[in-house]
Amino acid sequence: MTPSNRIIVVGGGTAGWMTAAALARFCHPARTVTLVESDAIGTVGVGEATIPAIRNFNNALGIDEAAFLAATGGTYKLGIAFEGWGAPDEAYMHAFGVVGRGLGLLPFHHYWLRARADGLAKPLGHYVFNTVACGANRFAHIDRADDSPLPPVPYAFHFDAGLYAKFLRGFAEARGVIRVEGRIDHAERSATGDIAAVVLDGGTRVAGDLFIDCSGFGGLLIEREMQAGFEDWSHWLPCDRAVAVPCESVAPLVPYTRSIARRGGWQWRIPLQHRIGNGHVFSSAHLSEDEATATLLANLDGAPTAEPRTLRFSTGKRRRAFVGNVVAIGLSSGFLEPLESTSIHLIQTGVNRLLDLLPAGPVSAATRDEYNRQFDAEMASIRDFIILHYHANGRIGEPLWDQVRAMPIPDSLTERLDLFRAEGRIFRRGDELFDVPGWVQVMIGQGVIPRHWHPIADQASPESLRTFLDTIEGAYLKDAGRLPEHAAYIARFAPMPPQQEPV
């Protein structure tokens, strides 16, 4: 075989099977894909909330949405509700999609800021369609005409990550991916220092040309063998533990994730068809594991259906995600807490980057450098967005929150905050994940209110501003009211078969 024709994926779970499925779908049959995993090694499997880009991944693979949702107990997601972040008794929504509607040259939020100063504006979420739909627990697929004054409705999913991996395994194996069961004992190196093969406990040797490390936090190949190094970001993001537990479903079935700030961290709530996923991310320097577990169990909406389990993590990234002939994807490449549901997205972008830069022959230094450059930029951008939530908090008198509010932050985030505070301006940098509407919703939602707005917004009269805002709010309320309830839509479109529900 020519170089790079034998691709070995080390580790299963969501990362491994997303990688294997994509390689099977897009690679020439001459390239073989083998996945090595052990049933004896558990997977993290708590990344059950996604962002809209996951639809691109599923669509590229040709996956039917209804079949996927039914197989994974999936529900729809229109955004994330942040409760208690700006202040203990306040909440806002980071909804997918546009904020308001543009008027002339300016983004909507400049007109909203002007109207707010005149006492004419309601909270920003009144002018975000997905937020309005979330408030009514409504969802349906909506196809807007090109000339429609109403915005598109971007959506994502909540799903059982373990069932998603199982679903993708079936997809991948049907397209020729070979699964090898076993625990890896060690790796063999070539004369160049690359990985030549992985050797299992029983002595089975799995040789390859390109190795994809999806082994999780430990980085079996990228760190233990290739010594990529780790860049620690815990001085900005001090949470280092999470306790997770599922509970019984309760009504209503909401089309959004909840992120609830707690004394020593925050709690997630992810509604699935057959259960609710819950977790408490916390700082062990500010909260004990017993306290975190007790807080989580006291704030479940239904009876727990399993024992709580604790995860330990270090926030940060590998200094290099592509070393030699090893590419790290998923938790092996780094970790950012799932505050903005980016865990599965980072797997997806890692897979996309791998496909974009898939070597035609021996791996070149230029290919590795470009992969690592893109990886570094993406991780830093998402890092800044997550730091923003902590730094802009209004939880006065709680040690964790006082610490992160006062801490020095990256220069890249300081520049954004300074520009927004001064004149309400925010710009997307390159192809970074979060666009202007996301930054605006989080900043304003957490009390970062600009001192000024764009001067062009001053041309609008108070009467025209009031009419403009009232028209948007009225249209969104009316349109959302036409949609079916989320639970009813799921039951009709993609119900989970009873036999797939866990016993």
Coordinates of C-alpha atoms in Angstrom, one line a residue:
M1 CA 0.0 0.0 0.0
T2 CA 1.1 3.6 -0.6
P3 CA 1.7 5.8 2.5
S4 CA -1.3 6.9 4.5
N5 CA -3.6 4.2 3.0
R6 CA -4.0 2.4 6.3
I7 CA -5.8 4.6 8.8
I8 CA -6.1 3.4 12.4
V9 CA -8.6 5.1 14.8
V10 CA -7.6 4.5 18.4
G11 CA -10.6 4.6 20.6
G12 CA -14.3 4.5 20.0
G13 CA -17.0 6.6 21.7
T14 CA -18.4 9.6 20.0
A15 CA -15.0 10.9 18.7
G16 CA -13.8 7.6 17.4
W17 CA -17.0 6.7 15.5
M18 CA -17.6 10.2 14.2
T19 CA -14.1 10.0 12.7
A20 CA -14.4 6.5 11.4
A21 CA -17.9 7.2 9.9
A22 CA -16.6 10.3 8.0
L23 CA -13.5 8.6 6.7
A24 CA -15.6 5.7 5.5
R25 CA -18.0 8.0 3.8
F26 CA -15.4 10.2 2.0
C27 CA -12.2 8.2 1.5
H28 CA -11.4 6.1 -1.6
P29 CA -11.9 2.3 -0.9
A30 CA -8.2 1.8 -1.3
R31 CA -7.8 3.5 2.1
T32 CA -8.7 1.1 4.8
V33 CA -10.1 2.4 8.1
T34 CA -9.7 0.3 11.3
L35 CA -11.0 1.3 14.7
V36 CA -9.5 -0.2 17.8
E37 CA -11.5 -0.1 21.0
S38 CA -12.1 -2.1 24.2
D39 CA -15.5 -2.7 25.7
A40 CA -13.8 -2.8 29.1
I41 CA -12.9 0.9 28.8
G42 CA -15.8 3.3 29.4
T43 CA -16.4 6.5 27.5
V44 CA -17.2 9.9 28.9
G45 CA -20.5 10.3 27.0
V46 CA -21.8 13.4 28.6
G47 CA -21.6 15.7 25.6
E48 CA -25.3 15.4 24.7
A49 CA -26.0 19.0 23.6
T50 CA -24.9 20.3 20.3
I51 CA -24.9 23.4 18.1
P52 CA -26.4 23.8 14.6
A53 CA -23.2 22.7 12.7
I54 CA -23.9 19.1 13.7
R55 CA -26.6 19.1 11.1
N56 CA -23.9 19.7 8.4
F57 CA -22.0 16.6 9.6
N58 CA -25.1 14.4 9.6
N59 CA -26.2 15.7 6.2
A60 CA -22.8 15.2 4.7
L61 CA -22.9 11.5 5.8
G62 CA -26.4 11.2 4.3
I63 CA -28.0 10.4 7.7
D64 CA -31.8 10.7 7.9
E65 CA -32.7 13.2 10.7
A66 CA -35.8 11.3 11.9
A67 CA -34.0 8.0 12.0
F68 CA -31.1 9.5 13.9
L69 CA -33.3 11.2 16.5
A70 CA -35.3 8.1 17.0
A71 CA -32.2 6.0 17.5
T72 CA -30.6 8.4 19.9
G73 CA -33.6 9.6 22.0
G74 CA -32.9 13.0 20.4
T75 CA -34.8 16.3 20.8
Y76 CA -34.4 19.7 19.2
K77 CA -32.4 22.6 20.6
L78 CA -32.9 26.2 19.8
G79 CA -30.4 27.7 22.2
I80 CA -29.1 27.7 25.8
A81 CA -30.8 29.3 28.8
F82 CA -28.2 30.9 31.2
E83 CA -29.7 31.2 34.6
G84 CA -28.0 33.1 37.4
W85 CA -24.9 34.2 35.5
G86 CA -25.4 37.9 35.2
A87 CA -27.0 37.9 38.7
P88 CA -28.4 35.2 40.9
D89 CA -32.0 36.1 40.0
E90 CA -31.6 36.8 36.3
A91 CA -31.7 34.7 33.1
Y92 CA -31.0 35.2 29.4
M93 CA -31.0 33.0 26.4
H94 CA -28.1 32.5 24.0
A95 CA -30.3 31.5 21.1
F96 CA -29.2 30.3 17.7
G97 CA -29.8 32.6 14.8
V98 CA -30.0 36.3 14.2
V99 CA -30.8 39.0 16.8
G100 CA -33.8 41.1 15.7
R101 CA -33.7 42.3 12.1
G102 CA -31.2 44.5 10.4
L103 CA -32.2 48.1 9.5
G104 CA -30.0 49.7 7.0
L105 CA -26.3 49.4 7.6
L106 CA -26.3 48.4 11.3
P107 CA -26.8 45.2 13.3
F108 CA -30.0 45.3 15.2
H109 CA -28.4 45.6 18.6
H110 CA -27.4 49.2 17.9
Y111 CA -31.0 50.2 17.5
W112 CA -31.9 48.2 20.5
L113 CA -29.3 50.1 22.6
R114 CA -30.6 53.4 21.4
A115 CA -34.2 52.4 22.2
R116 CA -33.2 51.1 25.6
A117 CA -31.6 54.4 26.4
D118 CA -34.9 56.1 25.5
G119 CA -36.9 53.6 27.6
L120 CA -38.5 52.0 24.6
A121 CA -37.0 48.5 24.5
K122 CA -37.8 45.3 26.2
P123 CA -35.1 42.7 27.1
L124 CA -33.1 41.7 24.0
G125 CA -34.7 38.2 23.9
H126 CA -38.1 39.6 22.9
Y127 CA -36.5 40.3 19.5
V128 CA -34.9 36.9 18.9
F129 CA -37.2 34.4 17.3
N130 CA -35.6 31.3 18.8
T131 CA -35.8 32.8 22.2
V132 CA -39.5 33.5 21.7
A133 CA -40.1 29.9 20.5
C134 CA -38.2 28.5 23.5
G135 CA -40.4 30.5 25.8
A136 CA -43.4 28.8 24.3
N137 CA -41.8 25.4 24.1
R138 CA -42.5 25.3 20.4
F139 CA -40.6 23.8 17.5
A140 CA -41.1 22.7 13.9
H141 CA -39.1 22.7 10.7
I142 CA -39.7 26.0 9.0
D143 CA -38.7 26.8 5.4
R144 CA -38.7 30.6 4.9
A145 CA -39.1 32.1 1.5
D146 CA -36.1 34.2 0.4
D147 CA -38.1 37.4 0.7
S148 CA -39.7 36.5 4.1
P149 CA -39.3 39.2 6.8
L150 CA -39.1 36.5 9.3
P151 CA -35.7 34.9 10.1
P152 CA -34.6 31.4 9.5
V153 CA -34.8 29.0 12.4
P154 CA -31.4 27.3 13.0
Y155 CA -31.5 24.4 15.3
A156 CA -29.3 21.7 16.9
F157 CA -30.0 18.6 18.9
H158 CA -29.9 17.0 22.3
F159 CA -29.1 13.3 22.1
D160 CA -27.7 10.4 24.0
A161 CA -24.0 10.4 23.0
G162 CA -23.6 6.7 23.7
L163 CA -26.5 5.9 21.4
Y164 CA -25.1 8.3 18.8
A165 CA -21.8 6.4 18.8
K166 CA -23.7 3.1 18.4
F167 CA -25.6 4.6 15.5
L168 CA -22.4 5.8 13.8
R169 CA -20.7 2.4 14.4
G170 CA -23.5 0.7 12.4
F171 CA -23.1 3.3 9.7
A172 CA -19.3 3.0 9.6
E173 CA -19.1 -0.8 9.7
A174 CA -21.7 -1.0 6.9
R175 CA -19.2 1.0 4.8
G176 CA -16.2 -1.2 5.5
V177 CA -14.7 0.1 8.7
I178 CA -13.1 -2.8 10.6
R179 CA -13.5 -2.8 14.4
V180 CA -10.8 -4.6 16.4
E181 CA -11.7 -5.3 20.1
G182 CA -8.9 -5.0 22.6
R183 CA -7.0 -2.9 25.0
I184 CA -3.8 -1.3 23.6
D185 CA -0.7 -2.3 25.5
H186 CA 2.0 -0.3 23.7
A187 CA 2.9 1.2 20.4
E188 CA 5.7 0.3 18.0
R189 CA 7.7 3.1 16.5
S190 CA 9.4 3.3 13.0
A191 CA 12.9 4.4 12.3
T192 CA 11.6 7.9 11.7
G193 CA 9.9 8.1 15.1
D194 CA 6.4 7.7 13.7
I195 CA 3.9 5.2 15.0
A196 CA 4.2 1.9 13.0
A197 CA 1.6 -0.1 14.9
V198 CA -0.3 -0.5 18.1
V199 CA 0.0 -3.8 20.0
L200 CA -3.0 -5.1 22.0
D201 CA -2.8 -6.9 25.4
G202 CA -3.1 -10.3 23.7
G203 CA -0.3 -9.6 21.3
T204 CA -2.4 -8.6 18.2
R205 CA -0.5 -6.1 16.1
V206 CA -2.5 -3.4 14.2
A207 CA -0.2 -1.7 11.7
G208 CA -1.0 1.6 10.0
D209 CA 0.2 4.7 8.2
L210 CA -1.9 7.4 9.9
F211 CA -3.2 7.1 13.4
I212 CA -6.1 9.1 14.8
D213 CA -6.0 9.3 18.6
C214 CA -9.5 9.3 20.0
S215 CA -8.5 7.7 23.3
G216 CA -9.8 10.4 25.6
F217 CA -8.2 12.6 28.2
G218 CA -5.0 10.5 28.6
G219 CA -4.0 10.9 24.9
L220 CA -2.7 7.4 24.5
L221 CA -0.7 8.2 21.4
I222 CA -0.5 12.0 21.1
E223 CA 0.8 12.4 24.7
R224 CA 2.2 9.1 25.9
E225 CA 4.0 8.3 22.7
M226 CA 4.4 11.6 20.8
Q227 CA 4.7 13.9 23.9
A228 CA 2.8 16.7 22.3
G229 CA 2.7 18.7 25.5
F230 CA -0.3 20.4 27.2
E231 CA -1.2 24.1 27.5
D232 CA -3.0 24.5 30.8
W233 CA -5.8 27.2 30.9
S234 CA -7.1 26.4 34.4
H235 CA -5.9 29.9 35.6
W236 CA -8.7 31.3 33.4
L237 CA -11.2 28.4 33.7
P238 CA -10.7 26.9 37.2
C239 CA -13.5 24.3 37.2
D240 CA -11.8 20.9 37.2
R241 CA -14.5 18.4 38.1
A242 CA -18.0 17.4 36.9
V243 CA -20.5 15.1 38.5
A244 CA -23.1 13.7 36.2
V245 CA -26.4 11.8 36.7
P246 CA -29.4 11.1 34.5
C247 CA -32.9 11.4 35.9
E248 CA -36.5 10.6 34.8
S249 CA -38.1 12.8 32.2
V250 CA -40.6 15.4 33.2
A251 CA -42.9 17.7 31.2
P252 CA -42.6 20.1 29.5
L253 CA -40.0 18.9 27.0
V254 CA -38.2 22.1 26.4
P255 CA -36.3 22.9 23.2
Y256 CA -33.2 24.3 24.9
T257 CA -30.3 23.4 27.2
R258 CA -30.2 24.9 30.6
S259 CA -27.0 26.2 32.3
I260 CA -27.6 27.2 35.9
A261 CA -24.9 29.0 37.8
R262 CA -24.3 27.5 41.3
R263 CA -22.1 28.6 44.2
G264 CA -19.0 26.7 43.1
G265 CA -19.7 26.1 39.4
W266 CA -22.7 25.5 37.2
Q267 CA -25.3 22.8 36.4
W268 CA -26.4 21.5 33.0
R269 CA -29.8 20.1 32.1
I270 CA -30.3 18.4 28.8
P271 CA -33.7 17.0 27.9
L272 CA -33.9 13.8 25.9
Q273 CA -36.9 11.7 25.0
H274 CA -36.2 9.0 27.5
R275 CA -34.4 10.9 30.3
I276 CA -32.8 14.1 31.3
G277 CA -29.0 14.5 31.3
N278 CA -27.8 16.4 34.3
G279 CA -24.4 17.5 35.5
H280 CA -22.6 19.9 37.9
V281 CA -19.3 21.4 36.7
F282 CA -17.4 22.7 39.7
S283 CA -14.1 23.9 41.0
S284 CA -12.6 21.5 43.6
A285 CA -10.8 24.5 45.2
H286 CA -14.2 26.0 46.0
L287 CA -16.5 23.0 46.5
S288 CA -16.0 19.4 47.6
E289 CA -17.2 16.4 45.6
D290 CA -19.8 15.6 48.2
E291 CA -21.1 19.1 48.2
A292 CA -21.3 19.2 44.4
T293 CA -23.1 15.9 44.3
A294 CA -25.6 16.9 47.0
T295 CA -26.3 20.2 45.1
L296 CA -26.9 18.3 41.9
L297 CA -29.2 15.7 43.4
A298 CA -31.2 18.4 45.2
N299 CA -31.8 20.2 42.0
L300 CA -33.0 17.4 39.7
D301 CA -36.4 17.6 38.1
G302 CA -37.0 13.9 38.2
A303 CA -35.9 10.8 40.2
P304 CA -32.2 9.8 39.4
T305 CA -32.0 6.7 37.3
A306 CA -28.3 5.9 38.0
E307 CA -25.6 6.6 40.5
P308 CA -23.7 9.9 40.1
R309 CA -20.3 9.6 38.6
T310 CA -17.5 12.1 38.8
L311 CA -15.2 13.2 36.0
R312 CA -11.8 14.9 36.5
F313 CA -10.4 17.1 33.8
S314 CA -7.8 19.8 33.1
T315 CA -8.9 22.6 30.9
G316 CA -6.6 23.4 28.0
K317 CA -5.2 21.9 24.8
R318 CA -2.4 19.9 23.4
R319 CA 0.5 22.1 22.3
R320 CA 0.3 20.2 19.0
A321 CA -2.7 18.1 17.9
F322 CA -0.9 16.7 14.9
V323 CA 2.6 15.2 15.7
G324 CA 4.4 12.8 13.3
N325 CA 1.7 10.6 11.9
V326 CA -0.7 11.0 14.9
V327 CA -3.7 13.3 14.9
A328 CA -5.6 13.9 18.1
I329 CA -9.4 14.3 17.9
G330 CA -11.8 14.8 20.8
L331 CA -10.7 14.8 24.4
S332 CA -7.3 13.6 23.5
S333 CA -6.7 17.0 21.8
G334 CA -7.8 19.0 24.8
F335 CA -10.8 20.0 26.9
L336 CA -13.1 23.0 27.2
E337 CA -16.0 22.6 29.6
P338 CA -19.4 22.1 27.7
L339 CA -20.8 25.5 28.7
E340 CA -21.6 26.4 25.1
S341 CA -22.1 22.8 23.9
T342 CA -18.9 22.7 21.9
S343 CA -17.6 19.3 22.9
I344 CA -19.1 17.3 20.0
H345 CA -18.5 20.3 17.7
L346 CA -14.8 20.2 18.4
I347 CA -14.8 16.5 17.3
Q348 CA -16.6 17.5 14.2
T349 CA -14.2 20.3 13.3
G350 CA -11.3 18.0 14.0
V351 CA -12.7 15.5 11.5
N352 CA -13.3 18.2 9.0
R353 CA -9.8 19.5 9.4
L354 CA -8.5 15.9 9.0
L355 CA -10.4 15.5 5.8
D356 CA -9.3 18.9 4.4
L357 CA -5.6 18.0 5.1
L358 CA -5.7 14.3 4.6
P359 CA -2.2 13.4 3.4
A360 CA -1.9 12.0 -0.2
G361 CA 1.4 10.5 0.7
P362 CA 3.8 10.7 3.6
V363 CA 2.8 13.4 6.1
S364 CA 4.5 16.7 5.4
A365 CA 5.6 19.2 8.0
A366 CA 3.5 21.9 6.2
T367 CA 0.4 19.8 6.6
R368 CA 1.0 19.3 10.3
D369 CA 1.7 23.0 10.8
E370 CA -1.5 24.1 9.1
Y371 CA -3.6 21.6 11.0
N372 CA -2.1 22.8 14.3
R373 CA -2.5 26.5 13.3
Q374 CA -6.2 26.0 12.7
F375 CA -6.6 23.9 15.8
D376 CA -4.9 26.5 18.0
A377 CA -7.0 29.4 16.6
E378 CA -10.2 27.5 17.1
M379 CA -9.5 26.5 20.7
A380 CA -8.4 30.0 21.7
S381 CA -11.5 31.6 20.2
I382 CA -13.9 29.2 22.0
R383 CA -11.8 29.6 25.2
D384 CA -12.3 33.3 25.2
F385 CA -16.1 32.9 24.6
I386 CA -16.3 30.6 27.6
I387 CA -14.2 32.9 29.8
L388 CA -16.5 35.7 29.0
H389 CA -19.4 34.0 30.8
Y390 CA -17.3 33.6 34.0
H391 CA -15.6 37.0 33.9
A392 CA -18.8 39.0 33.2
N393 CA -20.7 37.4 36.1
G394 CA -22.7 39.4 38.7
R395 CA -22.6 36.9 41.5
I396 CA -21.1 39.1 44.2
G397 CA -19.8 37.6 47.4
E398 CA -19.2 34.0 46.2
P399 CA -15.4 33.1 46.2
L400 CA -15.3 31.4 42.8
W401 CA -17.3 34.1 41.0
D402 CA -15.4 36.9 42.7
Q403 CA -12.1 35.3 41.6
V404 CA -13.0 34.9 38.0
R405 CA -14.6 38.4 37.8
A406 CA -11.4 40.0 39.0
M407 CA -8.8 37.8 37.2
P408 CA -6.7 39.0 34.3
I409 CA -8.1 37.7 31.0
P410 CA -6.5 37.0 27.6
D411 CA -5.6 40.2 25.7
S412 CA -7.8 38.9 22.8
L413 CA -10.9 39.0 25.1
T414 CA -9.9 42.3 26.7
E415 CA -9.9 43.9 23.2
R416 CA -13.4 42.6 22.4
L417 CA -14.8 43.7 25.7
D418 CA -13.2 47.2 25.5
L419 CA -14.6 47.8 22.0
F420 CA -18.0 46.5 22.9
R421 CA -18.2 48.5 26.1
A422 CA -17.1 51.7 24.3
E423 CA -19.4 51.7 21.3
G424 CA -21.3 48.4 21.1
R425 CA -19.1 47.0 18.3
I426 CA -18.2 43.4 17.9
F427 CA -16.7 41.7 14.8
R428 CA -16.2 38.1 13.8
R429 CA -12.5 37.3 13.4
G430 CA -11.8 35.0 10.5
D431 CA -13.8 31.8 10.5
E432 CA -14.2 31.6 14.3
L433 CA -17.2 29.6 15.6
F434 CA -19.2 32.3 17.4
D435 CA -20.5 35.1 15.3
V436 CA -21.8 38.6 16.3
P437 CA -25.3 37.5 17.5
G438 CA -23.7 35.1 20.0
W439 CA -21.3 37.6 21.5
V440 CA -24.0 40.2 21.7
Q441 CA -26.5 38.0 23.5
V442 CA -24.0 36.8 26.1
M443 CA -22.5 40.3 26.7
I444 CA -25.8 42.0 27.1
G445 CA -27.3 39.1 28.9
Q446 CA -24.6 39.3 31.5
G447 CA -24.8 43.1 31.9
V448 CA -22.1 44.3 29.6
I449 CA -23.9 47.3 28.3
P450 CA -22.1 49.6 25.9
R451 CA -21.7 53.3 26.8
H452 CA -22.6 54.3 23.2
W453 CA -24.1 52.9 20.1
H454 CA -23.3 53.5 16.4
P455 CA -24.2 57.1 15.6
I456 CA -26.2 56.1 12.5
A457 CA -28.8 54.7 14.9
D458 CA -29.5 58.2 16.1
Q459 CA -31.2 59.0 12.8
A460 CA -34.2 57.0 13.8
S461 CA -37.0 58.8 15.6
P462 CA -38.3 57.5 18.9
E463 CA -41.7 56.8 17.2
S464 CA -40.1 54.8 14.4
L465 CA -37.9 52.8 16.8
R466 CA -41.0 51.9 18.9
T467 CA -42.8 50.8 15.8
F468 CA -39.8 48.8 14.5
L469 CA -39.4 47.0 17.8
D470 CA -43.1 46.3 18.3
T471 CA -43.4 45.0 14.8
I472 CA -40.6 42.5 15.3
E473 CA -41.9 41.3 18.7
G474 CA -45.4 40.9 17.4
A475 CA -44.4 39.0 14.3
Y476 CA -42.2 36.6 16.3
L477 CA -44.9 36.0 18.9
K478 CA -47.5 35.3 16.2
D479 CA -45.2 33.1 14.2
A480 CA -44.0 31.1 17.3
G481 CA -47.6 30.6 18.3
R482 CA -48.3 28.8 15.1
L483 CA -45.7 26.1 15.8
P484 CA -46.6 22.8 17.6
E485 CA -45.4 22.0 21.0
H486 CA -41.9 20.5 21.0
A487 CA -43.0 17.2 22.6
A488 CA -45.9 16.8 20.1
Y489 CA -43.6 17.4 17.2
I490 CA -41.0 14.9 18.4
A491 CA -43.7 12.3 19.0
R492 CA -45.0 12.7 15.5
F493 CA -41.7 13.1 13.6
A494 CA -39.1 11.0 15.4
P495 CA -40.3 9.0 18.4
M496 CA -37.8 6.7 20.1
P497 CA -38.9 3.1 19.8
P498 CA -39.8 1.7 23.3
Q499 CA -37.4 -1.3 22.8
Q500 CA -34.4 1.1 22.6
E501 CA -35.1 2.7 25.9
P502 CA -32.7 1.6 28.6
V503 CA -34.0 -0.8 31.2

